[in-house]
Short mmCIF file of C-alpha atoms in Angstrom, two decimals:
data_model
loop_
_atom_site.label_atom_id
_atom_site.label_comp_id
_atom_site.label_asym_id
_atom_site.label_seq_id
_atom_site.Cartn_x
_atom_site.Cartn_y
_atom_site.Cartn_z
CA UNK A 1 -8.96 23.41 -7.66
CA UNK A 2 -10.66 20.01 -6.02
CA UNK A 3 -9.77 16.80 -6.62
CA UNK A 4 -11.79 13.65 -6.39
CA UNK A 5 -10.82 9.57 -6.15
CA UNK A 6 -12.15 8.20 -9.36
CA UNK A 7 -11.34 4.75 -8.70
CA UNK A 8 -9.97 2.57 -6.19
CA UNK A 9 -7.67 -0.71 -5.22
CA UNK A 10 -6.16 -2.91 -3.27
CA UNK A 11 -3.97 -6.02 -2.88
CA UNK A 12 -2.95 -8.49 0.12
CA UNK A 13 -0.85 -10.74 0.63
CA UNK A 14 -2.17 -14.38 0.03
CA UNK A 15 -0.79 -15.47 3.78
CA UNK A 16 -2.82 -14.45 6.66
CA UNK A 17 -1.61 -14.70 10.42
CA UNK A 18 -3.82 -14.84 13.18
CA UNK A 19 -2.59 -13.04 16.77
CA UNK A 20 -2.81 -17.31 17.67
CA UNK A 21 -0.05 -18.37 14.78
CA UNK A 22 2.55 -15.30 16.21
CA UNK A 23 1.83 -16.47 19.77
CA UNK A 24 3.86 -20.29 18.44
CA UNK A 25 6.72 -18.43 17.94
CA UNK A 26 6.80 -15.64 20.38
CA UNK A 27 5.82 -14.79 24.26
CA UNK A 28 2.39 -13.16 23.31
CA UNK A 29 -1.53 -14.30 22.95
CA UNK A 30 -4.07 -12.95 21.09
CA UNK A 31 -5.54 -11.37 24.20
CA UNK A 32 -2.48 -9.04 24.55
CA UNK A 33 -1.96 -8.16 20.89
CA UNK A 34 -5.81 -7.26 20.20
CA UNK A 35 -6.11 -5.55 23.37
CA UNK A 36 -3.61 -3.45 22.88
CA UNK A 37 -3.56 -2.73 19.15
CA UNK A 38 -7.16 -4.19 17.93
CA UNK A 39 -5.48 -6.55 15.54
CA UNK A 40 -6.53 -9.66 15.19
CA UNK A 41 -4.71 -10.47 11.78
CA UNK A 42 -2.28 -9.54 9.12
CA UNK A 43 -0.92 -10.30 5.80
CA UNK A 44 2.30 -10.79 4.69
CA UNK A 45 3.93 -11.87 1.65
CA UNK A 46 5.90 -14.52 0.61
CA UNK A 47 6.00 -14.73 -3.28
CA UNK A 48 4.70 -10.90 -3.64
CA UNK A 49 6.91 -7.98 -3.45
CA UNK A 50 6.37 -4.37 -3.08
CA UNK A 51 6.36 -3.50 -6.62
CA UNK A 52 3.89 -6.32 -7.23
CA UNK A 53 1.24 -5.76 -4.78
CA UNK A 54 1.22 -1.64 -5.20
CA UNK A 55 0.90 -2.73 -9.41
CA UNK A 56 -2.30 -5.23 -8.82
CA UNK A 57 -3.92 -2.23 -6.65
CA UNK A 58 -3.15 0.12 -9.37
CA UNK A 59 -4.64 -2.10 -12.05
CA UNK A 60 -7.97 -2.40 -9.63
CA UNK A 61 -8.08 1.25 -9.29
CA UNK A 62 -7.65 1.56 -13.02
CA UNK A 63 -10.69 -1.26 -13.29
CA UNK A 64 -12.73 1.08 -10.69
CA UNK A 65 -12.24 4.27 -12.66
CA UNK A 66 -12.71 2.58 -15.94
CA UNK A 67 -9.29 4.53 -17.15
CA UNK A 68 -6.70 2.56 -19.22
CA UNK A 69 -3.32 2.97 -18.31
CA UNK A 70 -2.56 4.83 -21.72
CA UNK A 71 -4.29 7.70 -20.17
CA UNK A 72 -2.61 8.19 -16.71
CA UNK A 73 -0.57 11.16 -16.31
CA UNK A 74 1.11 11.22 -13.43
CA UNK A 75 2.23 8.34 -11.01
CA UNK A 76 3.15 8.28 -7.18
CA UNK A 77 4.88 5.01 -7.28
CA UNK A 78 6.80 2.90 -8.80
CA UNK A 79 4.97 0.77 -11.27
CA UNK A 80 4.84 2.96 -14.61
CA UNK A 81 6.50 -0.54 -16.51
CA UNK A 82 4.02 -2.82 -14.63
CA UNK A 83 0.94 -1.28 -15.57
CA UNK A 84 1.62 -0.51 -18.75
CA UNK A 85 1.03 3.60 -18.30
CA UNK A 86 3.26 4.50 -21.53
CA UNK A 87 2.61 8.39 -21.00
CA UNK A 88 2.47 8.63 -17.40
CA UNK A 89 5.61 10.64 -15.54
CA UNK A 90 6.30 8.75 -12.87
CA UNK A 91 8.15 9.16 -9.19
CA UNK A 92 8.39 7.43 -5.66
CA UNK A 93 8.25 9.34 -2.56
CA UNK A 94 8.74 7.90 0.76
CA UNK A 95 7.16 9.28 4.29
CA UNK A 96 6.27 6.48 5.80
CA UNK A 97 2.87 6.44 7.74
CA UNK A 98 2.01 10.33 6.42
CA UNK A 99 2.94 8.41 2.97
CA UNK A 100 -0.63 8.69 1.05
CA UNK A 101 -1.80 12.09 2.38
CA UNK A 102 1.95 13.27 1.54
CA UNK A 103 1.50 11.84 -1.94
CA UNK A 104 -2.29 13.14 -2.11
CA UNK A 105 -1.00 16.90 -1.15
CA UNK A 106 1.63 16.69 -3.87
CA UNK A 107 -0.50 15.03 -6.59
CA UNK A 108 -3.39 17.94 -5.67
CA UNK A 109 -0.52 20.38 -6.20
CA UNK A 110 0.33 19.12 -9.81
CA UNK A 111 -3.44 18.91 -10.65
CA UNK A 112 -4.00 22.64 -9.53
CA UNK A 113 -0.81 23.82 -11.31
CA UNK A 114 -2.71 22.54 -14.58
CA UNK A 115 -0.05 20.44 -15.56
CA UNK A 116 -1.95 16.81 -15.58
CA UNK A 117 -5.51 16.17 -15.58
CA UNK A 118 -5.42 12.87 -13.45
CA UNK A 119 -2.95 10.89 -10.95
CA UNK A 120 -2.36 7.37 -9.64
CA UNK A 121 -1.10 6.86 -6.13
CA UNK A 122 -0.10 4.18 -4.91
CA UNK A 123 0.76 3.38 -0.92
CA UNK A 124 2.80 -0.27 -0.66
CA UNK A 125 4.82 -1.65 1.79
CA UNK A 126 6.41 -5.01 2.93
CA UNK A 127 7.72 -5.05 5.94
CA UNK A 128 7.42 -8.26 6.91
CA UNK A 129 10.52 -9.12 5.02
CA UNK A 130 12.93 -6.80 7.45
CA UNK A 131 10.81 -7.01 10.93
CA UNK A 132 12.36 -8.46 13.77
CA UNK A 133 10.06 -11.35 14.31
CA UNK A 134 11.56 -11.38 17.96
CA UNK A 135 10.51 -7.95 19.28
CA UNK A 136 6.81 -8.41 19.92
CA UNK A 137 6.32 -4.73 20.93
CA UNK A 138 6.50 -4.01 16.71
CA UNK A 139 6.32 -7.32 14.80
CA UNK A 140 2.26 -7.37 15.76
CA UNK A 141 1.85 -3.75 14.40
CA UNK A 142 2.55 -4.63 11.05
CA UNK A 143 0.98 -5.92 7.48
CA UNK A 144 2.23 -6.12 4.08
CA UNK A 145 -0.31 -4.54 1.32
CA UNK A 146 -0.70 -1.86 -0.89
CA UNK A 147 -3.39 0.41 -2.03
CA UNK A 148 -4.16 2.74 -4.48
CA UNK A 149 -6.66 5.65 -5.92
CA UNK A 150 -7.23 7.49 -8.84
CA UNK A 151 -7.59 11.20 -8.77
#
């Protein structure tokens, strides 16, 4: 059996850091990062957490689908309560950067076995609250977002 996104979204951060604002506080330049990397900017939160941003891209990938949350079966993350999906099971899995296509395999499984009709999935992570803001061979690597589809 296929599956197919439906719907999707995502949420950032409302601070955005330029390659320029990390070189103030560490020895690096924009030059170095974006050569190296191709990033030029990132997001990372202050007031949002994990839970929040993977909930508002859920809600947009709701939106997108034009599915309430009543009707989701089957959630890969976290934010059953926040969204309001009453009937949905719901589990986290963590693999970090194979995360989503882990979480894509497994929701496929479920959907083939027959046993829900649709999933949510949801990728988040905030990292910006544990990096080492000193270590400028991973600090520039990394965002904080989430995103989500509907299968």
């Amino acid at each position: 059996m296929n599956i197919r996104i439906c719907g999707t979204g995502s949420a950032l951060p409302e601070r955005k850091i330029t390659n320029d604002d990390l070189s103030q506080i560490m020895d690096t330049s924009d030059e170095w990062i974006s050569s190296r990397t191709g990033i030029k900017t990132r997001h990372l939160a202050t007031e949002e957490t994990t839970t929040s941003l993977a909930a508002e891209a859920a809600k947009k990938a709701l939106a997108d689908a034009d599915m309430k949350p009543e009707e989701v079966e089957l959630i890969i993350a976290e934010v059953q309560r926040e969204i309001g999906a009453v009937n949905a099971v719901a589990f986290d899995l963590g693999a970090a950067c194979s995360g989503f296509l882990f979480a894509l395999s497994t929701a496929q499984a479920y959907i083939a076995s027959g046993r829900f009709k649709n999933a949510l999935l949801i990728g988040a992570e905030v990292l910006s609250k544990i990096m080492d803001w000193n270590d400028r061979s991973t600090c520039v690597l990394f965002g904080d977002g989430a995103g989500g589809v509907l299968l």
